[in-house]
Coordinates of C-alpha atoms and ligand atoms in Angstrom, one line a residue:
S1 CA 85.8 -6.3 21.2
Q2 CA 86.8 -2.6 19.5
M3 CA 85.1 -1.1 16.3
T4 CA 86.1 2.0 14.3
V5 CA 83.3 4.5 14.7
K6 CA 83.0 4.2 10.2
E7 CA 82.1 0.3 11.4
L8 CA 79.9 0.6 14.3
A9 CA 78.0 3.3 12.4
D10 CA 78.2 1.3 9.2
A11 CA 76.9 -2.0 11.6
M12 CA 73.6 1.0 12.6
D13 CA 73.2 2.0 8.7
R14 CA 73.6 5.5 11.0
P15 CA 76.3 8.1 9.7
T16 CA 79.8 8.1 11.4
Q17 CA 78.5 11.4 13.1
H18 CA 75.0 10.2 14.9
V19 CA 78.2 7.7 16.7
F20 CA 80.3 10.8 17.2
D21 CA 77.3 12.7 18.5
C22 CA 76.4 9.3 20.6
L23 CA 80.4 9.3 22.2
E24 CA 79.3 13.6 22.8
Q25 CA 75.9 12.8 24.6
I26 CA 78.3 10.1 26.9
N27 CA 81.0 12.6 27.7
F28 CA 83.1 10.4 26.2
A29 CA 86.1 12.2 25.3
I30 CA 88.3 10.9 22.3
R31 CA 91.3 12.6 21.0
S32 CA 90.6 13.2 17.4
K33 CA 87.6 12.7 15.4
R34 CA 88.7 10.0 12.6
D35 CA 85.7 7.5 10.9
S36 CA 88.6 5.1 12.1
Y37 CA 89.4 6.0 15.7
I38 CA 89.3 2.8 18.0
I39 CA 86.4 2.4 20.5
N40 CA 87.5 -0.4 22.5
K41 CA 85.2 0.0 25.3
L42 CA 82.9 -2.3 25.2
D43 CA 80.4 -0.7 27.8
V44 CA 80.9 2.9 25.2
I45 CA 80.5 0.4 21.9
T46 CA 77.2 -1.0 23.9
K47 CA 75.7 1.8 25.3
I48 CA 75.9 4.0 22.0
V49 CA 73.7 0.8 20.3
Q50 CA 71.2 1.7 23.0
L51 CA 71.5 5.3 22.2
S52 CA 70.4 4.4 18.9
G53 CA 67.5 2.3 19.2
F54 CA 69.2 -0.8 19.1
R55 CA 67.9 -3.2 22.3
Y56 CA 70.7 -6.0 21.6
Q57 CA 73.7 -6.8 24.2
M58 CA 77.0 -5.7 22.7
G59 CA 80.0 -7.6 23.3
G60 CA 80.2 -11.0 21.0
P61 CA 76.6 -10.5 20.1
Q62 CA 76.8 -14.3 18.4
E63 CA 77.6 -15.4 22.0
I64 CA 74.0 -15.1 22.9
D65 CA 71.5 -17.8 23.0
F66 CA 68.7 -16.9 21.4
E67 CA 67.0 -20.2 21.3
K68 CA 67.7 -20.6 24.9
L69 CA 66.5 -17.3 26.0
E70 CA 63.5 -17.9 24.1
L71 CA 63.2 -21.6 25.4
E72 CA 63.6 -19.8 29.2
L73 CA 60.8 -17.6 28.8
D74 CA 58.6 -20.1 27.2
A75 CA 58.8 -22.5 30.1
K76 CA 57.5 -19.2 32.5
D77 CA 54.6 -18.9 30.0
D78 CA 51.3 -19.9 29.5
S79 CA 49.3 -21.2 26.9
R80 CA 46.5 -22.8 26.2
S81 CA 48.4 -26.2 25.2
K82 CA 49.8 -26.4 28.7
R83 CA 47.3 -26.1 30.6
P84 CA 44.7 -29.0 31.6
K85 CA 42.8 -30.6 29.0
P86 CA 39.4 -30.3 30.4
Q87 CA 37.7 -34.5 32.1
A88 CA 35.9 -35.6 29.4
T89 CA 33.0 -35.9 32.3
H90 CA 33.1 -32.0 32.4
L91 CA 32.0 -31.5 28.6
I92 CA 28.4 -30.4 27.7
R93 CA 27.1 -29.1 24.5
R94 CA 27.9 -25.7 23.2
P95 CA 26.2 -23.4 20.6
P96 CA 28.1 -23.2 17.3
V97 CA 30.3 -20.0 15.9
V98 CA 29.5 -19.4 12.6
T99 CA 31.1 -17.8 9.8
I100 CA 29.9 -15.9 6.7
M101 CA 31.6 -15.9 3.4
G102 CA 31.7 -15.4 -0.1
H103 CA 32.2 -13.5 -2.9
V104 CA 31.8 -8.9 -2.7
D105 CA 28.1 -8.3 -2.9
H106 CA 26.8 -11.8 -3.1
G107 CA 24.7 -10.7 0.2
K108 CA 26.9 -11.8 3.2
T109 CA 26.5 -8.0 4.5
T110 CA 22.5 -8.5 4.0
L111 CA 22.5 -11.6 5.8
L112 CA 24.4 -10.5 9.0
D113 CA 22.1 -7.3 8.7
S114 CA 19.0 -9.8 8.4
L115 CA 19.9 -11.7 11.0
R116 CA 20.5 -9.5 13.6
G117 CA 17.6 -7.4 13.2
S118 CA 15.2 -10.1 13.8
H119 CA 17.0 -10.6 17.3
I120 CA 17.8 -7.2 18.2
V121 CA 17.0 -7.0 22.0
E122 CA 14.5 -3.7 23.3
T123 CA 15.1 -3.3 26.3
E124 CA 14.8 -0.4 28.8
F125 CA 18.3 0.8 28.1
G126 CA 17.6 2.0 24.2
G127 CA 19.1 -1.6 23.1
I128 CA 21.2 -0.3 20.4
T129 CA 22.6 -2.8 18.3
Q130 CA 26.4 -2.4 18.3
H131 CA 29.1 -3.9 16.2
I132 CA 31.3 -5.9 18.3
G133 CA 32.5 -8.9 16.0
A134 CA 29.8 -10.5 17.2
F135 CA 26.6 -11.9 17.3
N136 CA 24.2 -14.2 18.8
V137 CA 20.5 -15.2 16.9
K138 CA 18.8 -17.5 20.2
D139 CA 15.8 -19.6 19.7
K140 CA 14.2 -20.7 23.5
N141 CA 17.3 -22.6 23.8
R142 CA 19.7 -22.8 21.6
M143 CA 21.6 -20.3 20.1
I144 CA 24.3 -19.4 17.3
T145 CA 26.9 -17.3 17.2
F146 CA 28.2 -15.3 14.3
L147 CA 30.9 -13.2 13.6
D148 CA 30.8 -10.8 11.5
T149 CA 34.8 -10.0 11.8
P150 CA 35.4 -7.4 7.8
G151 CA 36.2 -10.0 4.9
H152 CA 37.6 -13.2 6.0
A153 CA 39.8 -11.7 9.0
A154 CA 38.1 -14.8 10.7
F155 CA 39.8 -17.1 8.6
S156 CA 43.2 -15.5 8.8
M157 CA 43.3 -15.4 12.1
M158 CA 42.8 -19.0 12.3
R159 CA 45.2 -19.4 9.9
S160 CA 47.8 -17.4 11.0
R161 CA 47.1 -17.8 14.2
G162 CA 45.8 -21.1 14.6
A163 CA 43.2 -19.6 15.9
K164 CA 40.4 -22.5 16.0
C165 CA 37.0 -19.3 15.8
T166 CA 35.3 -20.7 13.2
D167 CA 32.7 -24.3 13.8
I168 CA 30.5 -23.4 10.4
V169 CA 31.1 -21.6 7.2
V170 CA 28.0 -20.2 5.4
L171 CA 28.7 -19.7 2.1
V172 CA 26.7 -17.1 0.4
I173 CA 26.1 -17.4 -3.7
A174 CA 24.0 -14.8 -5.2
A175 CA 21.9 -16.5 -7.5
E176 CA 22.3 -14.9 -10.7
D177 CA 25.7 -15.1 -10.4
G178 CA 27.1 -18.6 -9.2
V179 CA 30.4 -18.9 -7.9
M180 CA 33.1 -16.5 -8.5
A181 CA 36.5 -15.9 -7.5
Q182 CA 35.7 -15.3 -4.1
T183 CA 33.4 -18.0 -3.7
V184 CA 36.5 -20.3 -4.5
E185 CA 38.5 -18.3 -1.7
S186 CA 36.3 -19.1 0.5
I187 CA 35.6 -22.5 0.1
N188 CA 39.5 -23.3 0.3
H189 CA 39.4 -21.4 3.5
A190 CA 37.0 -23.8 4.9
K191 CA 38.4 -27.0 4.1
S192 CA 42.2 -26.1 4.6
T193 CA 40.9 -25.4 8.5
G194 CA 37.9 -28.5 8.2
C195 CA 34.8 -26.5 9.0
P196 CA 32.1 -27.7 7.3
I197 CA 30.2 -25.4 4.3
I198 CA 26.4 -24.6 4.2
V199 CA 26.1 -23.0 1.3
A200 CA 22.9 -20.2 0.8
I201 CA 22.0 -19.7 -2.7
N202 CA 21.0 -15.9 -1.9
K203 CA 18.6 -13.6 -4.2
I204 CA 16.2 -15.9 -4.9
D205 CA 13.7 -12.9 -4.8
K206 CA 15.4 -12.0 -8.5
V207 CA 16.1 -15.0 -9.7
N208 CA 13.9 -17.8 -10.9
E209 CA 14.3 -21.8 -11.1
A210 CA 16.9 -22.8 -13.4
Q211 CA 19.2 -20.2 -12.1
I212 CA 19.5 -21.8 -8.7
N213 CA 20.0 -24.9 -10.2
R214 CA 22.7 -23.6 -12.1
V215 CA 24.7 -23.0 -9.2
K216 CA 23.3 -26.4 -7.7
Q217 CA 25.3 -28.2 -10.5
E218 CA 28.2 -25.3 -10.4
L219 CA 29.2 -26.8 -6.2
L220 CA 29.9 -30.2 -7.5
K221 CA 32.9 -29.0 -9.5
Y222 CA 34.0 -27.8 -6.1
E223 CA 33.5 -31.8 -4.1
L224 CA 30.4 -29.3 -3.1
I225 CA 27.3 -31.8 -3.4
P226 CA 24.3 -30.8 -2.1
E227 CA 22.4 -33.4 -0.3
E228 CA 19.9 -34.1 -2.8
M229 CA 22.2 -35.4 -4.8
G230 CA 23.6 -37.8 -2.6
G231 CA 26.3 -35.4 -0.9
E232 CA 26.5 -34.2 2.7
V233 CA 26.0 -30.3 1.9
Q234 CA 23.1 -28.4 3.2
I235 CA 21.8 -26.1 0.1
V236 CA 19.5 -23.6 1.6
P237 CA 17.7 -21.3 -1.2
I238 CA 17.2 -17.9 0.2
S239 CA 17.2 -14.0 0.1
A240 CA 18.8 -12.1 2.9
L241 CA 16.9 -8.8 1.5
K242 CA 13.2 -10.6 2.0
K243 CA 14.5 -12.1 5.2
T244 CA 12.7 -15.5 3.5
N245 CA 14.1 -18.6 4.5
L246 CA 16.2 -17.3 7.3
D247 CA 15.0 -20.2 9.5
V248 CA 15.4 -22.8 7.2
L249 CA 18.9 -21.9 7.5
K250 CA 19.3 -21.0 11.5
E251 CA 17.6 -24.5 11.0
E252 CA 20.6 -26.3 8.9
I253 CA 23.3 -24.5 11.2
W254 CA 21.8 -26.4 14.2
T255 CA 21.2 -29.8 13.2
Q256 CA 25.0 -29.4 10.9
A257 CA 26.2 -28.5 15.2
E258 CA 23.9 -31.1 16.3
I259 CA 25.9 -33.6 13.4
M260 CA 28.9 -31.9 14.6
E261 CA 28.1 -32.6 18.2
L262 CA 30.3 -29.4 19.5
K263 CA 30.9 -30.0 23.4
G264 CA 32.9 -27.4 25.5
D265 CA 34.3 -27.4 29.1
P266 CA 32.0 -24.9 31.5
K267 CA 34.1 -25.4 34.3
G268 CA 37.9 -24.2 34.6
L269 CA 40.4 -21.0 33.6
V270 CA 38.5 -18.5 31.1
E271 CA 39.8 -19.7 27.4
G272 CA 39.0 -18.3 24.3
Y273 CA 40.5 -15.6 21.0
I274 CA 40.2 -11.6 20.8
I275 CA 37.3 -11.5 17.7
E276 CA 38.6 -7.8 17.3
S277 CA 39.5 -4.5 20.0
T278 CA 38.0 -1.4 20.1
Q279 CA 39.4 2.2 22.3
D280 CA 35.6 3.7 23.3
L281 CA 34.9 7.5 23.9
H282 CA 33.4 6.8 26.9
K283 CA 34.3 2.5 28.2
G284 CA 38.2 2.9 27.1
K285 CA 39.2 -0.4 26.2
L286 CA 37.2 -3.0 25.0
A287 CA 37.6 -6.1 23.8
T288 CA 35.7 -8.9 22.2
V289 CA 36.6 -12.2 22.9
L290 CA 35.1 -15.6 21.9
I291 CA 34.3 -17.8 25.2
Q292 CA 35.7 -21.6 24.2
R293 CA 35.8 -22.9 27.8
G294 CA 35.0 -22.3 31.6
T295 CA 32.8 -19.3 32.4
L296 CA 33.3 -16.1 32.6
M297 CA 32.3 -13.7 35.9
K298 CA 33.2 -9.7 36.9
G299 CA 36.3 -9.7 38.4
D300 CA 37.6 -12.3 36.9
Y301 CA 42.2 -11.6 35.6
L302 CA 42.4 -12.7 31.9
V303 CA 45.5 -12.5 29.3
A304 CA 46.2 -11.5 26.2
G305 CA 48.4 -11.2 24.3
K306 CA 50.9 -9.1 25.8
T307 CA 47.7 -7.3 28.3
W308 CA 45.5 -8.1 30.8
C309 CA 42.3 -7.0 31.9
K310 CA 40.3 -7.7 35.2
V311 CA 37.2 -7.6 33.7
K312 CA 35.2 -4.6 34.9
Y313 CA 32.3 -5.7 32.6
I314 CA 30.6 -7.4 30.4
Y315 CA 28.8 -6.8 27.8
D316 CA 26.6 -8.0 24.4
E317 CA 26.2 -6.8 21.2
N318 CA 23.3 -5.0 22.7
S319 CA 25.2 -3.8 24.8
Q320 CA 23.6 -5.0 28.2
N321 CA 25.2 -5.5 31.0
L322 CA 26.1 -9.1 31.6
Q323 CA 26.7 -10.8 34.7
K324 CA 28.7 -13.5 33.2
A325 CA 29.6 -15.3 29.5
S326 CA 30.0 -19.2 28.9
L327 CA 30.4 -21.4 26.4
S328 CA 30.6 -20.4 22.6
Q329 CA 29.1 -16.4 24.0
A330 CA 31.5 -13.7 21.9
V331 CA 31.4 -11.2 24.2
Q332 CA 32.6 -7.5 24.9
I333 CA 34.9 -7.4 27.7
M334 CA 35.9 -3.6 29.2
G335 CA 39.0 -3.3 31.9
W336 CA 41.6 -4.4 29.3
K337 CA 45.0 -2.6 29.8
D338 CA 45.9 -2.2 26.8
L339 CA 43.9 -3.2 23.3
P340 CA 44.7 -6.8 23.0
H341 CA 45.0 -7.7 18.9
S342 CA 42.7 -9.7 17.1
G343 CA 42.9 -13.2 16.9
D344 CA 45.4 -13.3 20.8
E345 CA 44.5 -15.8 23.1
V346 CA 43.1 -15.3 26.2
L347 CA 43.7 -16.8 29.3
Q348 CA 42.3 -16.4 32.6
V349 CA 44.6 -16.9 35.3
D350 CA 44.4 -16.6 39.1
T351 CA 45.9 -13.2 40.4
E352 CA 46.8 -10.1 38.9
H353 CA 50.5 -10.8 40.0
R354 CA 50.4 -14.2 37.5
A355 CA 48.4 -11.0 34.8
K356 CA 51.1 -9.3 35.3
E357 CA 53.8 -11.6 35.0
I358 CA 53.0 -13.1 32.3
C359 CA 52.8 -10.3 30.3
D360 CA 56.2 -9.5 31.4
L361 CA 57.5 -12.8 30.2
R362 CA 55.7 -11.4 26.9
H363 CA 57.5 -8.3 26.4
K364 CA 60.9 -10.2 27.2
K365 CA 60.2 -12.2 25.1
E366 CA 59.1 -9.5 22.2
M367 CA 62.3 -7.8 23.2
L368 CA 64.5 -11.0 22.5
V369 CA 62.8 -11.6 19.3
K370 CA 63.5 -7.6 18.4
Q371 CA 66.7 -8.4 19.5
K372 CA 67.5 -10.8 17.1
Q373 CA 66.3 -9.5 14.0
D374 CA 68.2 -6.4 14.7
L375 CA 71.2 -8.6 15.2
E376 CA 70.5 -9.8 11.9
I377 CA 70.3 -7.0 9.9
I378 CA 72.9 -5.8 11.2
K379 CA 75.4 -8.9 11.4
K380 CA 73.9 -9.1 7.1
K381 CA 74.8 -5.1 6.9
R382 CA 78.4 -6.3 7.7
A383 CA 78.3 -8.6 5.4
E384 CA 77.2 -6.4 2.9
H385 CA 79.1 -3.7 3.7
D386 CA 82.8 -6.7 4.3
E387 CA 81.9 -7.8 0.1
F388 CA 81.8 -4.0 -1.2
Y389 CA 85.4 -4.0 0.6
H390 CA 86.7 -7.0 -0.6
T391 CA 85.3 -6.6 -4.4
E392 CA 83.7 -3.3 -5.6
L393 CA 85.9 -1.4 -3.8
K394 CA 88.7 -2.9 -4.5
K395 CA 88.5 -3.2 -8.0
K396 CA 87.5 0.7 -8.3
H397 CA 90.8 1.3 -5.8
L398 CA 93.8 -1.3 -8.1
S399 CA 91.5 -1.3 -11.5
G400 CA 90.6 2.2 -11.1
I401 CA 93.6 3.9 -9.9
R402 CA 95.9 1.7 -12.7
Y403 CA 93.3 3.0 -15.9
S404 CA 94.3 6.5 -15.0
I405 CA 98.2 5.7 -15.0
S406 CA 98.8 3.1 -17.7
K407 CA 98.7 5.0 -20.5
M408 CA 101.8 6.5 -19.0
E409 CA 105.7 5.4 -19.7
P410 CA 106.8 2.7 -18.1
D411 CA 109.5 4.3 -14.8
S412 CA 112.4 2.0 -14.1
K413 CA 111.7 -0.4 -12.0
S414 CA 108.7 -1.4 -14.0
D415 CA 107.4 -1.2 -17.4
S416 CA 105.1 -2.9 -17.4
H417 CA 103.0 -5.7 -14.6
V418 CA 99.9 -7.7 -15.0
N419 CA 96.9 -5.8 -13.5
P420 CA 93.9 -7.3 -11.7
S421 CA 92.2 -8.6 -14.9
G422 CA 95.6 -10.5 -15.6
Q423 CA 96.4 -7.6 -18.5
I424 CA 99.7 -6.8 -19.0
E425 CA 99.5 -3.2 -18.9
V426 CA 102.2 -1.4 -20.9
E427 CA 102.9 2.5 -19.0
N428 CA 103.8 5.0 -21.7
N429 CA 104.2 7.8 -20.2
S430 CA 106.4 10.5 -19.1
I431 CA 104.4 11.2 -15.4
K432 CA 106.9 9.6 -12.4
K433 CA 104.6 7.4 -10.5
L434 CA 104.9 6.4 -6.5
H435 CA 103.6 2.5 -6.0
V436 CA 101.9 1.6 -2.8
I437 CA 100.3 -1.1 -1.0
V438 CA 98.4 0.6 1.7
K439 CA 97.9 -2.1 5.2
A440 CA 95.7 -1.2 8.0
D441 CA 93.9 -2.2 11.3
V442 CA 90.0 -2.9 10.0
D443 CA 88.0 -1.7 7.2
G444 CA 87.0 1.8 8.3
S445 CA 90.7 2.7 8.6
L446 CA 91.6 1.0 5.7
E447 CA 88.2 2.9 3.7
A448 CA 89.0 5.9 4.9
I449 CA 92.6 5.4 3.2
L450 CA 91.8 4.7 0.5
K451 CA 88.9 7.9 0.0
V452 CA 92.4 10.3 0.2
L453 CA 94.2 8.7 -2.2
E454 CA 91.3 8.8 -4.6
T455 CA 92.2 12.5 -4.4
Y456 CA 95.7 12.1 -5.6
D457 CA 94.7 10.5 -8.5
A458 CA 94.9 13.5 -10.7
M459 CA 97.8 14.6 -10.2
D460 CA 100.2 16.4 -13.0
K461 CA 103.7 14.9 -12.9
V462 CA 103.1 12.2 -10.4
A463 CA 100.8 9.4 -10.0
L464 CA 99.8 7.6 -7.1
D465 CA 99.8 3.3 -7.9
L466 CA 98.2 1.9 -5.2
V467 CA 99.6 -1.5 -5.9
H468 CA 97.6 -3.5 -3.3
F469 CA 95.4 -3.2 0.1
E470 CA 94.3 -5.3 2.7
V471 CA 93.5 -5.2 6.4
G472 CA 95.8 -7.0 8.6
Q473 CA 99.4 -6.8 9.3
V474 CA 102.0 -7.1 6.8
K475 CA 103.0 -10.8 5.4
K476 CA 105.8 -12.6 3.5
S477 CA 103.6 -11.3 0.5
D478 CA 103.2 -7.7 0.9
L479 CA 107.4 -7.5 0.9
E480 CA 107.4 -9.4 -2.5
M481 CA 105.2 -8.1 -4.5
A482 CA 106.4 -4.2 -2.7
D483 CA 109.8 -5.3 -4.5
T484 CA 108.4 -6.5 -7.8
F485 CA 106.7 -3.1 -7.8
N486 CA 108.5 -1.0 -6.3
A487 CA 106.3 -0.2 -4.0
L488 CA 106.4 1.5 -0.5
I489 CA 104.0 -0.4 2.0
Y490 CA 102.4 2.2 4.5
C491 CA 101.0 0.9 7.3
F492 CA 98.3 2.4 9.7
N493 CA 97.6 1.5 12.9
I494 CA 99.1 -2.2 12.8
P495 CA 102.0 -3.5 15.0
V496 CA 105.6 -4.6 13.3
N497 CA 105.5 -7.8 12.0
H498 CA 108.8 -8.8 13.9
S499 CA 109.1 -12.6 12.0
V500 CA 108.3 -10.5 8.3
E501 CA 109.7 -6.8 8.6
K502 CA 113.1 -6.7 9.2
E503 CA 113.9 -3.0 11.3
D504 CA 116.5 -1.5 8.3
N505 CA 113.6 -2.0 5.9
K506 CA 112.7 2.1 5.0
N507 CA 109.7 0.9 1.9
I508 CA 107.5 -0.4 5.5
K509 CA 106.4 3.1 7.0
H510 CA 104.5 2.3 10.0
F511 CA 101.6 5.7 11.0
N512 CA 99.2 5.7 14.1
V513 CA 98.3 9.1 13.0
I514 CA 96.6 9.2 9.6
Y515 CA 97.2 12.7 9.0
K516 CA 101.1 12.2 9.7
L517 CA 100.6 8.7 7.0
F518 CA 99.2 11.4 4.5
D519 CA 102.2 13.8 5.0
D520 CA 104.3 11.3 4.4
L521 CA 103.2 10.1 1.2
K522 CA 102.7 14.1 0.0
E523 CA 106.4 14.4 0.9
Q524 CA 107.1 11.6 -1.2
L525 CA 105.2 12.5 -3.6
N526 CA 106.8 15.8 -3.8
N527 CA 110.0 14.2 -4.2
L528 CA 109.8 12.0 -7.4
A529 CA 108.3 15.6 -9.3
P530 CA 108.0 18.3 -6.7
L531 CA 104.1 19.8 -7.5
V532 CA 103.7 23.1 -9.4
E533 CA 102.9 26.5 -7.7
Ligands
LIG1 P1 28.3 -8.0 0.4 O1 29.7 -7.3 -0.4 O2 28.2 -9.8 -0.1 O3 28.2 -8.1 1.9 O4 26.7 -8.3 -0.2 P2 25.9 -6.6 0.6 O5 25.5 -7.5 1.4 O6 26.7 -6.3 0.0 O7 24.9 -7.2 -1.0 C1 25.3 -6.5 -2.6 C2 24.1 -6.0 -2.9 O8 23.0 -7.0 -2.6 C3 22.8 -4.9 -2.1 O9 22.8 -3.7 -2.6 C4 22.1 -5.4 -0.8 O10 20.5 -5.0 -1.5 C5 22.1 -6.8 -2.4 N1 20.7 -8.1 -2.0 C6 22.1 -8.8 -0.8 N2 20.7 -9.8 -0.6 C7 19.8 -10.0 -1.5 C8 19.0 -10.6 -1.5 O11 18.7 -11.5 -1.5 N3 17.9 -10.4 -3.2 C9 18.0 -9.2 -3.7 N4 17.2 -8.5 -4.6 N5 19.5 -8.3 -3.4 C10 20.2 -8.8 -2.3

């Protein structure tokens, strides 16, 4: 594995100076500071790549079997799907988890506030209601968990991460506006996740019966057929502001939950999802977890994403310190090492050791994925880079330089020749030309040479005609071309191809030091027509 400084820099999308800086940093002595300088030590390349913030190992990056490594890591990781399913006999009824959706300004916030407000528990600590992303509404021995994550966060989570965090959707529609854009969106959200919808026609305190009926009529278009019209959708006219019919709404939710026969396993290791997380000035890292299996106790070990927690305290939305939390409850947990992300799967593990191990595995997996992406980016850049050489650069050099001399008079050998676009160029100027073919070891050095040749383009009495250039050893076709155009073949850093090159061929010039190549070239140009002054 070898790369030129230029290639390495390009692969990392950095200037060549960056690579030189890295070389200096690792005290790697180089003989000269050239872009075409070849680094032929794999460990040096790897070191530079790492210094540059890329995490992957070089040395044939393609050889890394990401799939296999990922599978290996996954095999050691825990996920809900790998755990033993609860036994049917363990299952008990659990409360419904509800998300309120609807068009902006139709009253979602007001409804949540009214539902929550009527249930603030005045405790000896003052019972200040906190926003923790969810709250519970109780009635004797029944409960509903309302998620109040902003916007459609709960649904985005469900769709993007497959986190099933909601059982029922309450769709709020302001009676005076009816079905609006986001109402339709909400309906689609609910349908795509298979959640039944209960419609709350809101703001009935300021509309008449006809407007309410109009909304019901509109809903038919979206296959939401009210029960009174023979369908299955419960429709509750409410006033979120005046708290009218909120009890009816809650009853409908419980009825719907009854129909759904929502069940869960109160035993076994805790499972759930992160609803949201926050950094508290006093309590530190907090995350709200929706419990979907097991019973959470203080001292339990949980993992979520790449972080873990020893449950220190369990709080409800009224900042009450709970001893435990059960099915469908959303509680705030204190004790996280880092903040988990909403939608992360929460799993209880037996020991701290296992919790750390899982986080470690996931870190590794993340690095692996990052590595894979970096590599893809680098590969893409390389491809673009190559394309640049082989099309753009070629076009530029071959046609560009030719063009500058195309109006010149022909020299003895070639008074016309075919240019890359297939046209015959007649050169009719008295300026002499030096025809050259350039062969080099790698793209980097080829480019460096071409860049310098460009500067020879506009000389007065003598012109340089770049006939052809290419990476690789001298081939038979190069000799033929040299013969046709009476060209010199300049080789940089490539071994003599004994099967093609004859030892006495003075027209093939090999160099391993770039400035010597240029010195020779200048001499040749001078020989043709001594430069003025
Ligand atoms: P959101 O954008 O869906 O959360 O809507 P909000 O809850 O912020 O309500 C938007 C506006 O409608 C506010 O000015 C509320 O006071 C008002 N509003 C909400 N519910 C009712 C209601 O039942 N009756 C009346 N008259 N106004 C309401």
